[in-house]
Tab-separated table of C-alpha atoms in Angstrom:
chain	number	residue	atom	x	y	z
A	1	LYS	CA	-24.002	-27.767	-59.999
A	2	ALA	CA	-22.790	-29.989	-56.607
A	3	GLY	CA	-22.554	-28.103	-52.910
A	4	VAL	CA	-19.246	-28.505	-50.743
A	5	THR	CA	-18.808	-32.373	-49.441
A	6	GLN	CA	-16.878	-32.815	-46.514
A	7	THR	CA	-16.106	-36.476	-45.425
A	8	PRO	CA	-16.210	-38.126	-43.400
A	9	ARG	CA	-19.653	-36.560	-41.454
A	10	TYR	CA	-18.472	-38.297	-38.448
A	11	LEU	CA	-15.113	-39.199	-36.715
A	12	ILE	CA	-14.598	-40.734	-33.431
A	13	LYS	CA	-10.901	-40.169	-32.206
A	14	THR	CA	-8.837	-40.828	-28.639
A	15	ARG	CA	-6.579	-38.049	-27.314
A	16	GLY	CA	-2.962	-37.840	-28.923
A	17	GLN	CA	-4.274	-39.412	-31.966
A	18	GLN	CA	-4.453	-37.443	-35.142
A	19	VAL	CA	-6.906	-36.883	-37.884
A	20	THR	CA	-7.545	-35.607	-41.180
A	21	LEU	CA	-10.776	-34.098	-42.418
A	22	SER	CA	-11.473	-33.450	-46.435
A	23	CYS	CA	-13.601	-30.832	-48.219
A	24	SER	CA	-14.245	-30.598	-51.619
A	25	PRO	CA	-15.443	-26.790	-52.837
A	26	ILE	CA	-17.824	-26.110	-55.421
A	27	SER	CA	-16.771	-26.641	-59.047
A	28	GLY	CA	-14.750	-23.013	-59.771
A	29	HIS	CA	-14.032	-21.820	-56.226
A	30	ARG	CA	-10.626	-21.099	-55.854
A	31	SER	CA	-11.153	-19.919	-52.203
A	32	VAL	CA	-11.732	-22.523	-49.319
A	33	SER	CA	-12.067	-21.679	-45.442
A	34	TRP	CA	-11.885	-23.657	-42.744
A	35	TYR	CA	-14.133	-23.139	-39.189
A	36	GLN	CA	-14.290	-24.982	-36.089
A	37	GLN	CA	-18.269	-24.814	-34.632
A	38	THR	CA	-18.210	-25.078	-30.506
A	39	PRO	CA	-21.391	-24.169	-28.452
A	40	GLY	CA	-19.229	-22.513	-26.184
A	41	GLN	CA	-16.777	-20.397	-28.247
A	42	GLY	CA	-19.385	-20.774	-32.075
A	43	LEU	CA	-17.590	-20.075	-35.185
A	44	GLN	CA	-13.455	-19.483	-35.106
A	45	PHE	CA	-12.118	-18.915	-38.129
A	46	LEU	CA	-9.346	-21.598	-38.637
A	47	PHE	CA	-7.603	-20.628	-41.935
A	48	GLU	CA	-8.655	-20.057	-45.607
A	49	TYR	CA	-6.303	-21.105	-48.947
A	50	PHE	CA	-6.341	-19.676	-52.068
A	51	SER	CA	-4.785	-21.294	-55.177
A	52	GLU	CA	-2.831	-23.663	-52.753
A	53	THR	CA	-1.977	-20.680	-50.374
A	54	GLN	CA	-2.390	-19.973	-47.355
A	55	ARG	CA	-3.570	-16.226	-46.900
A	56	ASN	CA	-5.197	-15.978	-43.552
A	57	LYS	CA	-5.141	-17.856	-40.382
A	58	GLY	CA	-6.662	-17.622	-37.263
A	59	ASN	CA	-5.790	-17.843	-33.159
A	60	PHE	CA	-5.121	-21.703	-33.273
A	61	PRO	CA	-2.346	-23.254	-32.108
A	62	GLY	CA	0.203	-25.283	-34.665
A	63	ARG	CA	-1.524	-29.111	-33.888
A	64	PHE	CA	-4.180	-27.468	-36.551
A	65	SER	CA	-2.650	-27.429	-40.101
A	66	GLY	CA	-3.846	-27.380	-43.752
A	67	ARG	CA	-3.263	-27.285	-47.362
A	68	GLN	CA	-4.884	-27.288	-50.707
A	69	PHE	CA	-4.644	-29.047	-53.727
A	70	SER	CA	-4.709	-27.792	-57.225
A	71	ASN	CA	-7.983	-28.918	-57.581
A	72	SER	CA	-9.222	-26.858	-54.814
A	73	ARG	CA	-9.648	-29.742	-52.337
A	74	SER	CA	-8.700	-29.142	-49.281
A	75	GLU	CA	-7.984	-30.774	-46.163
A	76	MET	CA	-7.743	-30.125	-42.471
A	77	ASN	CA	-5.480	-31.860	-40.003
A	78	VAL	CA	-5.222	-31.812	-36.205
A	79	SER	CA	-2.604	-33.415	-34.352
A	80	THR	CA	-2.269	-34.526	-30.681
A	81	LEU	CA	-5.781	-34.357	-30.869
A	82	GLU	CA	-7.185	-32.980	-26.925
A	83	LEU	CA	-10.493	-33.313	-25.676
A	84	GLY	CA	-11.437	-29.512	-26.359
A	85	ASP	CA	-10.871	-30.486	-30.530
A	86	SER	CA	-14.096	-31.757	-29.892
A	87	ALA	CA	-16.589	-29.922	-32.496
A	88	LEU	CA	-18.423	-29.476	-35.888
A	89	TYR	CA	-15.986	-28.532	-38.330
A	90	LEU	CA	-16.928	-27.029	-41.141
A	91	CYS	CA	-15.880	-25.832	-44.524
A	92	ALA	CA	-16.774	-23.330	-46.824
A	93	SER	CA	-16.239	-22.235	-50.671
A	94	SER	CA	-15.848	-18.857	-52.500
A	95	LEU	CA	-15.196	-17.608	-55.539
A	96	GLU	CA	-13.051	-15.044	-53.744
A	97	THR	CA	-13.394	-14.016	-49.869
A	98	GLY	CA	-13.722	-10.744	-48.598
A	99	ASN	CA	-17.190	-9.718	-50.752
A	100	SER	CA	-17.848	-13.215	-51.767
A	101	PRO	CA	-20.526	-15.299	-49.856
A	102	LEU	CA	-19.321	-18.077	-48.160
A	103	HIS	CA	-20.705	-21.689	-49.547
A	104	PHE	CA	-21.032	-24.316	-46.545
A	105	GLY	CA	-20.737	-27.629	-46.475
A	106	ASN	CA	-22.429	-29.832	-43.566
A	107	GLY	CA	-19.289	-30.493	-41.592
A	108	THR	CA	-17.618	-33.346	-39.917
A	109	ARG	CA	-18.484	-34.105	-36.739
A	110	LEU	CA	-15.028	-35.124	-34.274
A	111	THR	CA	-15.423	-36.417	-31.526
A	112	VAL	CA	-12.124	-36.883	-28.670
A	113	THR	CA	-12.680	-39.011	-26.247
B	1	ALA	CA	-9.798	-7.389	-37.545
B	2	GLN	CA	-13.419	-7.199	-37.628
B	3	SER	CA	-15.837	-8.537	-35.181
B	4	VAL	CA	-19.682	-8.862	-34.955
B	5	THR	CA	-21.844	-9.221	-31.687
B	6	GLN	CA	-25.353	-10.580	-31.799
B	7	PRO	CA	-26.478	-9.562	-28.353
B	8	ASP	CA	-29.857	-11.593	-28.187
B	9	ILE	CA	-28.659	-16.009	-27.825
B	10	HIS	CA	-32.087	-16.543	-28.141
B	11	ILE	CA	-34.857	-15.471	-29.416
B	12	THR	CA	-38.616	-16.870	-29.007
B	13	VAL	CA	-41.590	-15.509	-31.121
B	14	SER	CA	-45.227	-16.678	-31.653
B	15	GLU	CA	-45.877	-17.706	-35.255
B	16	GLY	CA	-46.991	-15.343	-37.720
B	17	ALA	CA	-45.204	-12.123	-35.058
B	18	SER	CA	-43.057	-10.409	-36.497
B	19	LEU	CA	-39.293	-10.360	-36.201
B	20	GLU	CA	-35.852	-8.546	-35.553
B	21	LEU	CA	-32.431	-10.135	-34.407
B	22	ARG	CA	-29.716	-7.405	-33.946
B	23	CYS	CA	-26.132	-7.343	-35.125
B	24	ASN	CA	-23.680	-5.197	-34.510
B	25	TYR	CA	-20.403	-4.950	-35.974
B	26	SER	CA	-16.546	-3.571	-36.075
B	27	TYR	CA	-15.135	-2.968	-39.130
B	28	GLY	CA	-12.543	0.028	-40.090
B	29	ALA	CA	-13.396	-0.049	-43.414
B	30	THR	CA	-16.713	-0.284	-45.610
B	31	PRO	CA	-17.256	-3.883	-44.727
B	32	TYR	CA	-19.363	-6.492	-46.128
B	33	LEU	CA	-22.032	-7.997	-44.100
B	34	PHE	CA	-24.251	-11.296	-44.131
B	35	TRP	CA	-26.426	-13.340	-42.321
B	36	TYR	CA	-26.753	-16.911	-42.343
B	37	VAL	CA	-29.218	-19.373	-41.511
B	38	GLN	CA	-28.188	-22.516	-39.742
B	39	SER	CA	-30.509	-25.950	-39.229
B	40	PRO	CA	-29.489	-28.210	-36.539
B	41	GLY	CA	-26.481	-30.849	-37.883
B	42	GLN	CA	-26.528	-28.883	-41.295
B	43	GLY	CA	-24.236	-26.762	-42.796
B	44	LEU	CA	-24.904	-22.766	-42.978
B	45	GLN	CA	-26.900	-21.391	-45.945
B	46	LEU	CA	-26.693	-17.773	-46.664
B	47	LEU	CA	-29.759	-15.663	-46.323
B	48	LEU	CA	-28.808	-12.272	-47.568
B	49	LYS	CA	-25.348	-9.447	-48.114
B	50	TYR	CA	-24.946	-6.341	-48.252
B	51	PHE	CA	-21.858	-4.782	-50.263
B	52	SER	CA	-22.812	-1.548	-51.091
B	53	GLY	CA	-25.645	0.845	-52.447
B	54	ASP	CA	-29.170	0.513	-51.494
B	55	THR	CA	-28.943	-0.187	-47.463
B	56	LEU	CA	-32.103	-2.592	-47.494
B	57	VAL	CA	-31.727	-6.016	-48.928
B	58	GLN	CA	-33.588	-8.491	-49.087
B	59	GLY	CA	-33.059	-12.255	-48.933
B	60	ILE	CA	-34.562	-15.351	-49.724
B	61	LYS	CA	-37.373	-16.629	-47.701
B	62	GLY	CA	-38.904	-13.306	-46.978
B	63	PHE	CA	-35.817	-11.834	-44.905
B	64	GLU	CA	-34.741	-8.321	-45.102
B	65	ALA	CA	-31.771	-6.499	-42.863
B	66	GLU	CA	-30.946	-3.145	-43.093
B	67	PHE	CA	-27.649	-1.210	-43.093
B	68	LYS	CA	-26.653	1.321	-40.894
B	69	ARG	CA	-23.541	3.077	-40.737
B	70	SER	CA	-23.849	5.547	-37.838
B	71	GLN	CA	-25.097	2.847	-35.181
B	72	SER	CA	-22.659	-0.042	-36.657
B	73	SER	CA	-25.780	-2.105	-37.182
B	74	PHE	CA	-27.282	-4.500	-39.474
B	75	ASN	CA	-30.217	-6.429	-38.127
B	76	LEU	CA	-32.487	-9.008	-39.746
B	77	ARG	CA	-35.844	-8.492	-40.126
B	78	LYS	CA	-39.194	-10.658	-41.241
B	79	PRO	CA	-42.304	-9.620	-40.768
B	80	SER	CA	-44.432	-12.652	-40.316
B	81	VAL	CA	-42.154	-15.844	-39.109
B	82	HIS	CA	-43.407	-19.342	-39.644
B	83	TRP	CA	-42.201	-22.024	-37.954
B	84	SER	CA	-39.853	-23.387	-40.634
B	85	ASP	CA	-37.765	-20.530	-39.498
B	86	ALA	CA	-36.962	-22.027	-36.190
B	87	ALA	CA	-32.913	-22.381	-36.601
B	88	GLU	CA	-29.994	-20.542	-35.626
B	89	TYR	CA	-28.975	-17.378	-37.238
B	90	PHE	CA	-25.211	-15.673	-37.466
B	91	CYS	CA	-24.470	-12.573	-38.406
B	92	ALA	CA	-20.999	-12.095	-40.213
B	93	VAL	CA	-18.564	-9.742	-41.626
B	94	GLY	CA	-15.867	-9.523	-44.358
B	95	GLY	CA	-13.449	-7.148	-45.522
B	96	ASN	CA	-10.731	-7.778	-47.642
B	97	ASN	CA	-7.824	-9.298	-45.232
B	98	ASN	CA	-9.623	-13.190	-46.882
B	99	ASP	CA	-11.385	-14.360	-43.764
B	100	MET	CA	-14.903	-13.544	-42.388
B	101	ARG	CA	-16.082	-13.283	-38.879
B	102	PHE	CA	-18.730	-14.820	-37.040
B	103	GLY	CA	-21.410	-13.628	-34.268
B	104	ALA	CA	-22.348	-16.002	-31.507
B	105	GLY	CA	-25.568	-16.370	-33.367
B	106	THR	CA	-28.812	-16.292	-32.712
B	107	ARG	CA	-31.172	-19.038	-31.680
B	108	LEU	CA	-34.530	-18.453	-32.861
B	109	THR	CA	-37.480	-20.494	-31.306
B	110	VAL	CA	-41.063	-20.355	-32.827
B	111	LYS	CA	-44.297	-21.061	-30.632
B	112	PRO	CA	-46.808	-22.728	-32.766
């Protein structure tokens, strides 16, 4: 069974631009979570989607948004990029959150210049 | 919301020595506890999980962890460390609120 796939692996953007990251979960997984990982803040929870509905959201500004499609694939969008948005963005899928382990992709490395 | 503390940012052990990585959690109900490992440039891989039952759980790569409710701890152990165990280790707690919270991570260095 294929793992979680994130595209692209690397992105370089300029301040003020917007970016869209993509995540394909493991087949059969309906929950997709997004995390931001930085050296200073560690792994920060962004949001979680299940069956196309956002069920939970972390403490990030409204510039960070996401969605999930009917095939469980998910996208994350960051608008008006800031230098501090430079990070590794990790997507994880699971059958159900809470008591189900997360299966992570290898992440998208975003650099904002 | 739940939270996790990993007191040790960086640990160095000699190859063949034993290892214990500390994790303390905060959660009002019965927690679901996990340990993940991350190698450079990679995502996180699940080592083991605790939901209920036996408080000593076995994972992959020879790791084990013990849940101690009285201490709100879930420490990860390995009797003999291998050079390939060098990585970053994350403790995580999940609940019924549909998000999983991670500790800041502990970076493990293995000396030859």
